[in-house]
Tab-separated table of C-alpha atoms and ligand atoms in Angstrom:
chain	number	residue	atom	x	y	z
A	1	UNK	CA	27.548	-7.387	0.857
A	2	UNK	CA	24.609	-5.969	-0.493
A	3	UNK	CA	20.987	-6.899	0.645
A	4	UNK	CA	18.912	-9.324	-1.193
A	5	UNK	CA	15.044	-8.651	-1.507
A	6	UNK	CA	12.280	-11.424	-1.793
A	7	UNK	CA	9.107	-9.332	-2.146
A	8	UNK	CA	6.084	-11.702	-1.452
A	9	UNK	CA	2.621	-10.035	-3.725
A	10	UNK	CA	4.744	-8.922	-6.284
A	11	UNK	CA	2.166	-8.685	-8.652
A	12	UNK	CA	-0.331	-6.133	-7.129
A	13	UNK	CA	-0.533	-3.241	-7.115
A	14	UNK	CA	2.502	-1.999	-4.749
A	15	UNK	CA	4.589	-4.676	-5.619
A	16	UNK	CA	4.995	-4.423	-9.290
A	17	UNK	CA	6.048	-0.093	-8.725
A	18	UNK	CA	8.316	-0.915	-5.797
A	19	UNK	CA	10.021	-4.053	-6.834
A	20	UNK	CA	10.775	-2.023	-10.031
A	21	UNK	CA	12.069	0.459	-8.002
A	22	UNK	CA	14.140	-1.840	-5.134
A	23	UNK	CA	15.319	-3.470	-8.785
A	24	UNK	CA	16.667	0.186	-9.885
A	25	UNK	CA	18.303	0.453	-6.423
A	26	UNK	CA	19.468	-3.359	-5.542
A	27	UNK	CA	20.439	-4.263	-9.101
A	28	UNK	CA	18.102	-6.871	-10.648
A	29	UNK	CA	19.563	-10.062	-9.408
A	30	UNK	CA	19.510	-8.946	-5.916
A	31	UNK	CA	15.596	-8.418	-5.415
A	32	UNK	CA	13.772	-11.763	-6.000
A	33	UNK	CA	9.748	-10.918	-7.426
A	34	UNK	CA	7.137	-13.201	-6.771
A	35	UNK	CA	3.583	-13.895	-6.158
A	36	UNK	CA	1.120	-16.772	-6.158
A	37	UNK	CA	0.831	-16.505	-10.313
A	38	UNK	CA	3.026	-15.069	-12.882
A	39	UNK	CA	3.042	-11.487	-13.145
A	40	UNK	CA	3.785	-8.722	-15.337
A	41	UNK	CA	6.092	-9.854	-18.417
A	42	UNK	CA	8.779	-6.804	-17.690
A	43	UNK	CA	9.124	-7.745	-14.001
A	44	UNK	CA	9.291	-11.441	-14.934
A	45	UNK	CA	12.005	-10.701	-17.611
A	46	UNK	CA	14.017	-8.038	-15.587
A	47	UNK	CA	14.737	-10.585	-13.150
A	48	UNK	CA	14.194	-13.391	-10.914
A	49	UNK	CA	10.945	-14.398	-9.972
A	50	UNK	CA	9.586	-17.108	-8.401
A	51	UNK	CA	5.608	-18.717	-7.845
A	52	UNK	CA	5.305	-18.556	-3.759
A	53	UNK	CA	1.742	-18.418	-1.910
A	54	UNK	CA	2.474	-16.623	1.288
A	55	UNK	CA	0.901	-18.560	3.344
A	56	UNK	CA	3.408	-21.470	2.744
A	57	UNK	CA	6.288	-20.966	4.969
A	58	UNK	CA	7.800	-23.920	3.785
A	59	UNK	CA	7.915	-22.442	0.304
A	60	UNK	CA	9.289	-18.769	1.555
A	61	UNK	CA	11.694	-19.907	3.274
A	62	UNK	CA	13.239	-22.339	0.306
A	63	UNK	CA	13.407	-19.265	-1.756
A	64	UNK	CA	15.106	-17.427	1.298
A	65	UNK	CA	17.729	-20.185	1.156
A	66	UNK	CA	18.255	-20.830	-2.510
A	67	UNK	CA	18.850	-16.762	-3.488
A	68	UNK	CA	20.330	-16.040	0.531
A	69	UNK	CA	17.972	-13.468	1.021
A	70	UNK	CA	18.087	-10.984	4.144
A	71	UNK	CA	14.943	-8.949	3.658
A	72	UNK	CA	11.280	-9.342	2.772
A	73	UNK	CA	8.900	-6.789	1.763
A	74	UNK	CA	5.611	-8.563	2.269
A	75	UNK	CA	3.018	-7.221	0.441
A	76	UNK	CA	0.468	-10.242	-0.599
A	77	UNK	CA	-2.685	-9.327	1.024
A	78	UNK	CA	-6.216	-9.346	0.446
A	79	UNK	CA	-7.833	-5.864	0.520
A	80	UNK	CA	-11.036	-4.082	2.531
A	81	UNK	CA	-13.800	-4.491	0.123
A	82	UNK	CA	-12.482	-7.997	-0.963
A	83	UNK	CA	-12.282	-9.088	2.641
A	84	UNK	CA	-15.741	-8.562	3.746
A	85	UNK	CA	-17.167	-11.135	0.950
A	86	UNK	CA	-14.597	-13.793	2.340
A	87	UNK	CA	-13.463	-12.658	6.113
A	88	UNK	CA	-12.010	-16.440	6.693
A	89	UNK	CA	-9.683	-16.536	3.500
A	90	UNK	CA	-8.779	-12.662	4.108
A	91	UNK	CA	-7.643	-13.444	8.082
A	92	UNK	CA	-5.777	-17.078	6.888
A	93	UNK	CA	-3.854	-14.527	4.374
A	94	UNK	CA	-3.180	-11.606	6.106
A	95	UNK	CA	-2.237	-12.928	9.039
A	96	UNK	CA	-0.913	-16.374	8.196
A	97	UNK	CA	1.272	-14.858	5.682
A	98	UNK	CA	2.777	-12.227	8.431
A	99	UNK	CA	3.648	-14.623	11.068
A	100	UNK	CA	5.265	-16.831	8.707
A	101	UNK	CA	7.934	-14.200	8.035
A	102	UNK	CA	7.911	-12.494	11.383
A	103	UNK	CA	9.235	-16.418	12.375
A	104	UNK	CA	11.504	-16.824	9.442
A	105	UNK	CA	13.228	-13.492	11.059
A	106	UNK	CA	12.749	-14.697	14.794
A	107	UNK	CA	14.843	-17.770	13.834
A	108	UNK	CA	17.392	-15.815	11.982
A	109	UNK	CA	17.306	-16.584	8.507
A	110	UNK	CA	16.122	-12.652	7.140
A	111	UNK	CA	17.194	-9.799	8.659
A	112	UNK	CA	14.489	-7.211	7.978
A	113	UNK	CA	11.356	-7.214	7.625
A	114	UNK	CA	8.394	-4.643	5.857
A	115	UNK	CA	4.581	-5.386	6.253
A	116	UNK	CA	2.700	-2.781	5.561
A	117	UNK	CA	-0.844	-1.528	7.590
A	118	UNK	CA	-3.919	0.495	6.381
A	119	UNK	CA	-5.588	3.650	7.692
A	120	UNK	CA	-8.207	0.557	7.857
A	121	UNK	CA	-6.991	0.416	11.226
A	122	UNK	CA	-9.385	2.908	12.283
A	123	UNK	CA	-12.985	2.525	13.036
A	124	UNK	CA	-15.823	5.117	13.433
A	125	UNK	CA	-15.001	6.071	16.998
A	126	UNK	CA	-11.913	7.110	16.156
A	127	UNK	CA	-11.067	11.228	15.474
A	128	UNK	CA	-11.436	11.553	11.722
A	129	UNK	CA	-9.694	14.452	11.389
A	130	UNK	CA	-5.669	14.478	11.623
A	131	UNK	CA	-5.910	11.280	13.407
A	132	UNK	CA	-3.058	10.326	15.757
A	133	UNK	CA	-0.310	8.161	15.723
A	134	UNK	CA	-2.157	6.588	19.025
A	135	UNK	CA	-5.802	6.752	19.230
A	136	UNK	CA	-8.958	4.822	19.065
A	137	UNK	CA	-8.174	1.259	16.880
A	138	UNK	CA	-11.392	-0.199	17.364
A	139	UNK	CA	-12.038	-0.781	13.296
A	140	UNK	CA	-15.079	-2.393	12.048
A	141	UNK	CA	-13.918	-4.129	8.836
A	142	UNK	CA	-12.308	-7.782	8.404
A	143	UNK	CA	-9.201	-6.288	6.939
A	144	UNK	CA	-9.091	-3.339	9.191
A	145	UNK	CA	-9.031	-6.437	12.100
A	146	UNK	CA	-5.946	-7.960	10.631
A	147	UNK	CA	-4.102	-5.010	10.323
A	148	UNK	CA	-4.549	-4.687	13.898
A	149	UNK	CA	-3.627	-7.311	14.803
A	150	UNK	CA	-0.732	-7.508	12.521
A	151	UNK	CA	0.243	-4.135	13.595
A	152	UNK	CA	0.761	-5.854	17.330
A	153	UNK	CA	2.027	-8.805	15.547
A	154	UNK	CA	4.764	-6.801	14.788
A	155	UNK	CA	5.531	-5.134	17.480
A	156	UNK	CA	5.204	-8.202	19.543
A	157	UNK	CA	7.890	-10.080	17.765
A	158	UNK	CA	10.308	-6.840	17.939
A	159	UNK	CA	9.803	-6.963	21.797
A	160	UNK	CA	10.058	-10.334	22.618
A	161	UNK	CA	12.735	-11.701	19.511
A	162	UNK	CA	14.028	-8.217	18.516
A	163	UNK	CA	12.918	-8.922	14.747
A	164	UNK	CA	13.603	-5.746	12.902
A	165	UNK	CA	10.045	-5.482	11.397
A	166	UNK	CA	8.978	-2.051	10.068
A	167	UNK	CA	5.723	-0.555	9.071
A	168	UNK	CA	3.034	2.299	7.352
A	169	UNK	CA	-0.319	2.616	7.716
A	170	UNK	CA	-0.746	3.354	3.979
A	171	UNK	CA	-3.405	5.793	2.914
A	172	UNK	CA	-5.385	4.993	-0.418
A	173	UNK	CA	-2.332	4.585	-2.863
A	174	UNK	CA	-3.287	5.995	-6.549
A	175	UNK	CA	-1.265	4.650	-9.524
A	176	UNK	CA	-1.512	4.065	-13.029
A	177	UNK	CA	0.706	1.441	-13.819
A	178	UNK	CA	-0.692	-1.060	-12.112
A	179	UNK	CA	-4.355	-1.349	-10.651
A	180	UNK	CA	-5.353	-1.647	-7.099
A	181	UNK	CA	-7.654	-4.839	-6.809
A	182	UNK	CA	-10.703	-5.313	-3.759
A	183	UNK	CA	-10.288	-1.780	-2.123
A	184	UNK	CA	-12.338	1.049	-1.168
A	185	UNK	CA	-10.143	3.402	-2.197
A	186	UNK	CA	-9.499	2.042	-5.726
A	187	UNK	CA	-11.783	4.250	-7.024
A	188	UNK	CA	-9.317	6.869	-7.195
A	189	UNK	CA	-7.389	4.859	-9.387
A	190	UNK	CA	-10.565	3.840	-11.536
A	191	UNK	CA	-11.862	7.084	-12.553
A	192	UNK	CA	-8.408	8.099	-14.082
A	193	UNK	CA	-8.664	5.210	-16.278
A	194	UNK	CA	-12.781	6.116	-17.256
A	195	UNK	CA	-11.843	9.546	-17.802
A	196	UNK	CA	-9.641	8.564	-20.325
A	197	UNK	CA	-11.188	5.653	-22.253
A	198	UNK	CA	-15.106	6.861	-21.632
A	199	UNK	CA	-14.832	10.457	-20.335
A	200	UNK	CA	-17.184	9.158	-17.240
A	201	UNK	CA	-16.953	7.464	-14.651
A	202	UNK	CA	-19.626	6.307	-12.163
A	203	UNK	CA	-18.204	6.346	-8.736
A	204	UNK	CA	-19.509	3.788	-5.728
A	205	UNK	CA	-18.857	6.788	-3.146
A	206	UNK	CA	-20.450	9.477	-2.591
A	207	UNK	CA	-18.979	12.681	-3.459
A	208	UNK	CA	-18.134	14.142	0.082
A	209	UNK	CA	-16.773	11.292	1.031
A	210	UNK	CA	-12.840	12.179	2.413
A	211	UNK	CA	-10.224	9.981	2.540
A	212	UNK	CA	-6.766	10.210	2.941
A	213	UNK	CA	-4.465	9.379	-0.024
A	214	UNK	CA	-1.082	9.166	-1.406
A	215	UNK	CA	0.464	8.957	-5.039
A	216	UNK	CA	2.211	5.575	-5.854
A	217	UNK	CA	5.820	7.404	-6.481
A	218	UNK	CA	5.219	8.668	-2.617
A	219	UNK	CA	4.503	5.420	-1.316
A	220	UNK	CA	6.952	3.728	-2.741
A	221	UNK	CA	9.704	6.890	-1.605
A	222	UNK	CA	8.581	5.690	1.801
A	223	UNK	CA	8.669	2.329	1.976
A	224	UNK	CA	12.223	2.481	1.178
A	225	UNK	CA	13.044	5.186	3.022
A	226	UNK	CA	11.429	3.614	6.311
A	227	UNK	CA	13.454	0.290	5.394
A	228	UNK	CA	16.865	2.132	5.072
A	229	UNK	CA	16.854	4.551	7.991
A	230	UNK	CA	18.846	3.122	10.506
A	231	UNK	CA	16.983	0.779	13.747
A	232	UNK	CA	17.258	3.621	16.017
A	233	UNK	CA	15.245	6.220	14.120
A	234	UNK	CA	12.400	3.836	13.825
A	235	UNK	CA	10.858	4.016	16.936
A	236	UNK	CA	7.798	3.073	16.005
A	237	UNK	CA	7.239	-0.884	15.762
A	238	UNK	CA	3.306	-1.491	15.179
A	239	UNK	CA	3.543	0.983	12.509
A	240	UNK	CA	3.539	4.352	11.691
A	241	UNK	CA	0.620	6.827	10.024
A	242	UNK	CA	1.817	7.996	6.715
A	243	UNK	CA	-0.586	10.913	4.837
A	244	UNK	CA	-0.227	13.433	2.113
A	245	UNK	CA	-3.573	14.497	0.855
A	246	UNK	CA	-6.870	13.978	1.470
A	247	UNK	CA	-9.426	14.259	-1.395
A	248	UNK	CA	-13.724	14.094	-2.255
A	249	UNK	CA	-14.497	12.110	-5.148
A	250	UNK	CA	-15.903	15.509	-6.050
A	251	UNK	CA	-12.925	17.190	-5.524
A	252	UNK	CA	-10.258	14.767	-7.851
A	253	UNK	CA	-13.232	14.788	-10.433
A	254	UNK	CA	-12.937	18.741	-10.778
A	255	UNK	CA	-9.117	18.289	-10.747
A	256	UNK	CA	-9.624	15.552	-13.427
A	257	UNK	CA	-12.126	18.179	-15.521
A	258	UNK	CA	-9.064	20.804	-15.903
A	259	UNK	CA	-7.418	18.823	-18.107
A	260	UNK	CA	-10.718	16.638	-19.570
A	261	UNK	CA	-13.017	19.469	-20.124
A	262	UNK	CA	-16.433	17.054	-20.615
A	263	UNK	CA	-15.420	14.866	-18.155
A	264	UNK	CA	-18.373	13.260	-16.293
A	265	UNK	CA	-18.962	12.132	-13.155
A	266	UNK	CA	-22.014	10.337	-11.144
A	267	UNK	CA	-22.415	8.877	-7.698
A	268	UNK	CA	-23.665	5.663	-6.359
A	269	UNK	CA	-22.845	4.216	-3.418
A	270	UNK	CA	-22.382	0.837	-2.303
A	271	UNK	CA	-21.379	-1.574	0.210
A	272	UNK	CA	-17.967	0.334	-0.071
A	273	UNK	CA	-19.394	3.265	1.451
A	274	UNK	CA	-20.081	1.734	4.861
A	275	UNK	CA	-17.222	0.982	5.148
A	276	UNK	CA	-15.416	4.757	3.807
A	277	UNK	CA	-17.396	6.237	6.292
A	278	UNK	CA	-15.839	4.764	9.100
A	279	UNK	CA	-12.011	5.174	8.180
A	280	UNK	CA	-10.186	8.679	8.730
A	281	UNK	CA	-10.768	11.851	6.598
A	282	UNK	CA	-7.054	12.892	7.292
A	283	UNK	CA	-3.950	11.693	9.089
A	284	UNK	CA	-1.427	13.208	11.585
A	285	UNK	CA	2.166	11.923	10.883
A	286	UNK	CA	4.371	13.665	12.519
A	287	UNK	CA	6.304	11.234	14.103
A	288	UNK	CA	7.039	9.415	10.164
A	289	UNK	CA	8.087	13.282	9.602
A	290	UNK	CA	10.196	13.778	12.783
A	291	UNK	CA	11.652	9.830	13.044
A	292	UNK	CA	12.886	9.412	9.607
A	293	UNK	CA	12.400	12.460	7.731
A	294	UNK	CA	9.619	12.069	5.825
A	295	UNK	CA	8.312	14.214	3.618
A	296	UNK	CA	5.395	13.996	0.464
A	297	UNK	CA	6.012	15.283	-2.936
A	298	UNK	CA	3.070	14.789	-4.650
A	299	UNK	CA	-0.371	16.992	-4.248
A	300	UNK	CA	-3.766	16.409	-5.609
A	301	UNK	CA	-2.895	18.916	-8.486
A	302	UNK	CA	0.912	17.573	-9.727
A	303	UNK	CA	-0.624	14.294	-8.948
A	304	UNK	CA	-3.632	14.513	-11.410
A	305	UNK	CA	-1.123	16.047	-13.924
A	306	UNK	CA	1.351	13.330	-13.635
A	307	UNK	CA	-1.251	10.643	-13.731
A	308	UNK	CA	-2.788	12.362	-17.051
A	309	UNK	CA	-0.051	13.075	-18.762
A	310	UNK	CA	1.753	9.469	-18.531
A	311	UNK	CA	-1.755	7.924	-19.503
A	312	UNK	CA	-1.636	9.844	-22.351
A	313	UNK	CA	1.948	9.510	-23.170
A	314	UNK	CA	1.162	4.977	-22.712
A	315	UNK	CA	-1.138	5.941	-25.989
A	316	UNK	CA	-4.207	7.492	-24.526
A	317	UNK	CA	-5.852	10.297	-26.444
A	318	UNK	CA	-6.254	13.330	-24.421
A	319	UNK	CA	-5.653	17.049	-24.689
A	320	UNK	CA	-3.340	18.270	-21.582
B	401	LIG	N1	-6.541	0.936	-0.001
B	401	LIG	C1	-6.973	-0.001	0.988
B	401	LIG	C2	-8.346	-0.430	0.766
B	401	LIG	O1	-9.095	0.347	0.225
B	401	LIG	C3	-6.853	0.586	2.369
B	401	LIG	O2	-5.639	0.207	2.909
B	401	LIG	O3	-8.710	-1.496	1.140
């Protein structure tokens, strides 16, 4: 019998690439799309989909019995930047959200579970450079708590229950299907979409400012991957660091300029900056490479192409 997929947040930015995807691979009846509003019209019409605020258990697991579902993908979430204007509404979601599906597999009515977690996990005293799977966690944003916590959320109920709950730290994910909404990394994301309709963009960090990041088509590779690999390879269960480049706003703007040649760029800095400069430049991930094969496609330079040349192709003037 084939899986059947409720993916909770299908609507942001993850959700609408990977339940497309988990659609592709599940057939379209099998993976159930919803979110706490209607979404995008093709994922509403390519299947079912269904209103559900994650933080009504009540709700989730009506929809788990009414479509038999055995996984969820739980993706609602409210992101870094967004979090630190409303820290009590980002914990209630975040965490609320998790636990009600970490006991909705506990008592046996899913089977799997994904959540994912953030290099947000990771505060300023922790290496920056090729951080480890297991170092300093001590992070200093709201969001970057709950991933924590999540993180040992997690593991806790695969311990204790033996809930088969899996998990990435994601890096900044860059897409341009769908938009990333209340992160610091979204500018990455943004400045695609400025370069094309203005030819500027004014960035709110600074231009040396690291991070590690991942194209969409990578994240969503392993998500699934992780979630298909059989139990034993996963022997990670707070969840694993995931990387496959790290970039400077400088350094994707001069990418950007090969292919926009009066592309322009300026720099100023908010409240977002604060809290860039406390997450990792770059992240060690061996063990995602050695546990369950992973491996990145996608560089800053194919990446930037890609990105470019589907804007263009979705009716965006541009010279490639
Ligand atoms: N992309 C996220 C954010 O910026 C980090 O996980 O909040």
């Amino acid at each position: 019998m084939s899986d059947v997929i409720l993916v909770l947040g299908a609507s942001g930015q993850i959700g609408i690439e990977l339940t497309k995807e988990l659609r592709i691979l599940y057939g379209n009846k099998n993976v159930i799309a919803s979110d706490i509003r209607k979404g995008d019209q093709k994922m509403m019409a390519s299947g079912p989909f269904e209103i559900i605020d994650a933080t009504d258990k009540e709700t989730i697991l009506a929809i788990i019995k009414k479509y038999n579902v055995t996984q969820v993908y739980l993706l609602a979430a409210m992101l870094s930047a967004t979090a630190e204007q409303h820290p009590q509404k980002a914990w209630d979601l975040n965490i609320t959200s998790l636990l009600n599906v970490l006991d909705l597999a506990k008592d046996k009515y899913i089977k799997q579970i994904y959540w994912p977690s953030s290099i947000a996990v990771f505060g300023p005293k922790t290496p920056k450079e090729n951080t480890p799977q297991n170092t300093i966690m001590q992070p200093s944003t709201v969001y970057g708590i709950s991933k924590v916590a999540g993180e040992f959320w997690c593991n806790y109920y695969h311990e204790k229950f033996g809930v088969d709950v899996r998990s990435l730290r994601y890096p900044g994910i860059i897409s341009w299907k769908s938009k990333p909404g209340g992160g610091t990394t979204d500018y990455a994301v943004d400045i695609f979409f400025n370069a094309m309709e203005k030819g500027f963009y004014q960035c709110f960090l600074s231009e040396n400012t690291r991070l590690p990041m991942m194209y969409m088509n990578d994240a969503v590779k392993a998500t699934i991957q992780l979630m298909q690999t059989d139990k034993e390879n996963v022997k990670n269960r707070t969840s694993y660091n995931l990387a496959a480049i790290s970039f400077t706003p400088k350094e994707i703007a001069l990418e950007i300029k090969k292919h926009i040649k009066d592309f322009k760029i300026s720099y100023q800095p908010d409240f977002r900056q604060q809290i860039a400069d406390t997450w990792p430049e770059s992240i060690d991930d061996s063990e995602a490479r050695a546990d369950w094969n992973w491996k990145h496609n996608f560089d800053l330079t194919s990446m930037t192409r890609d990105i470019l040349k589907n804007l263009k192709i979705n009716n965006l003037k541009i010279s490639l």
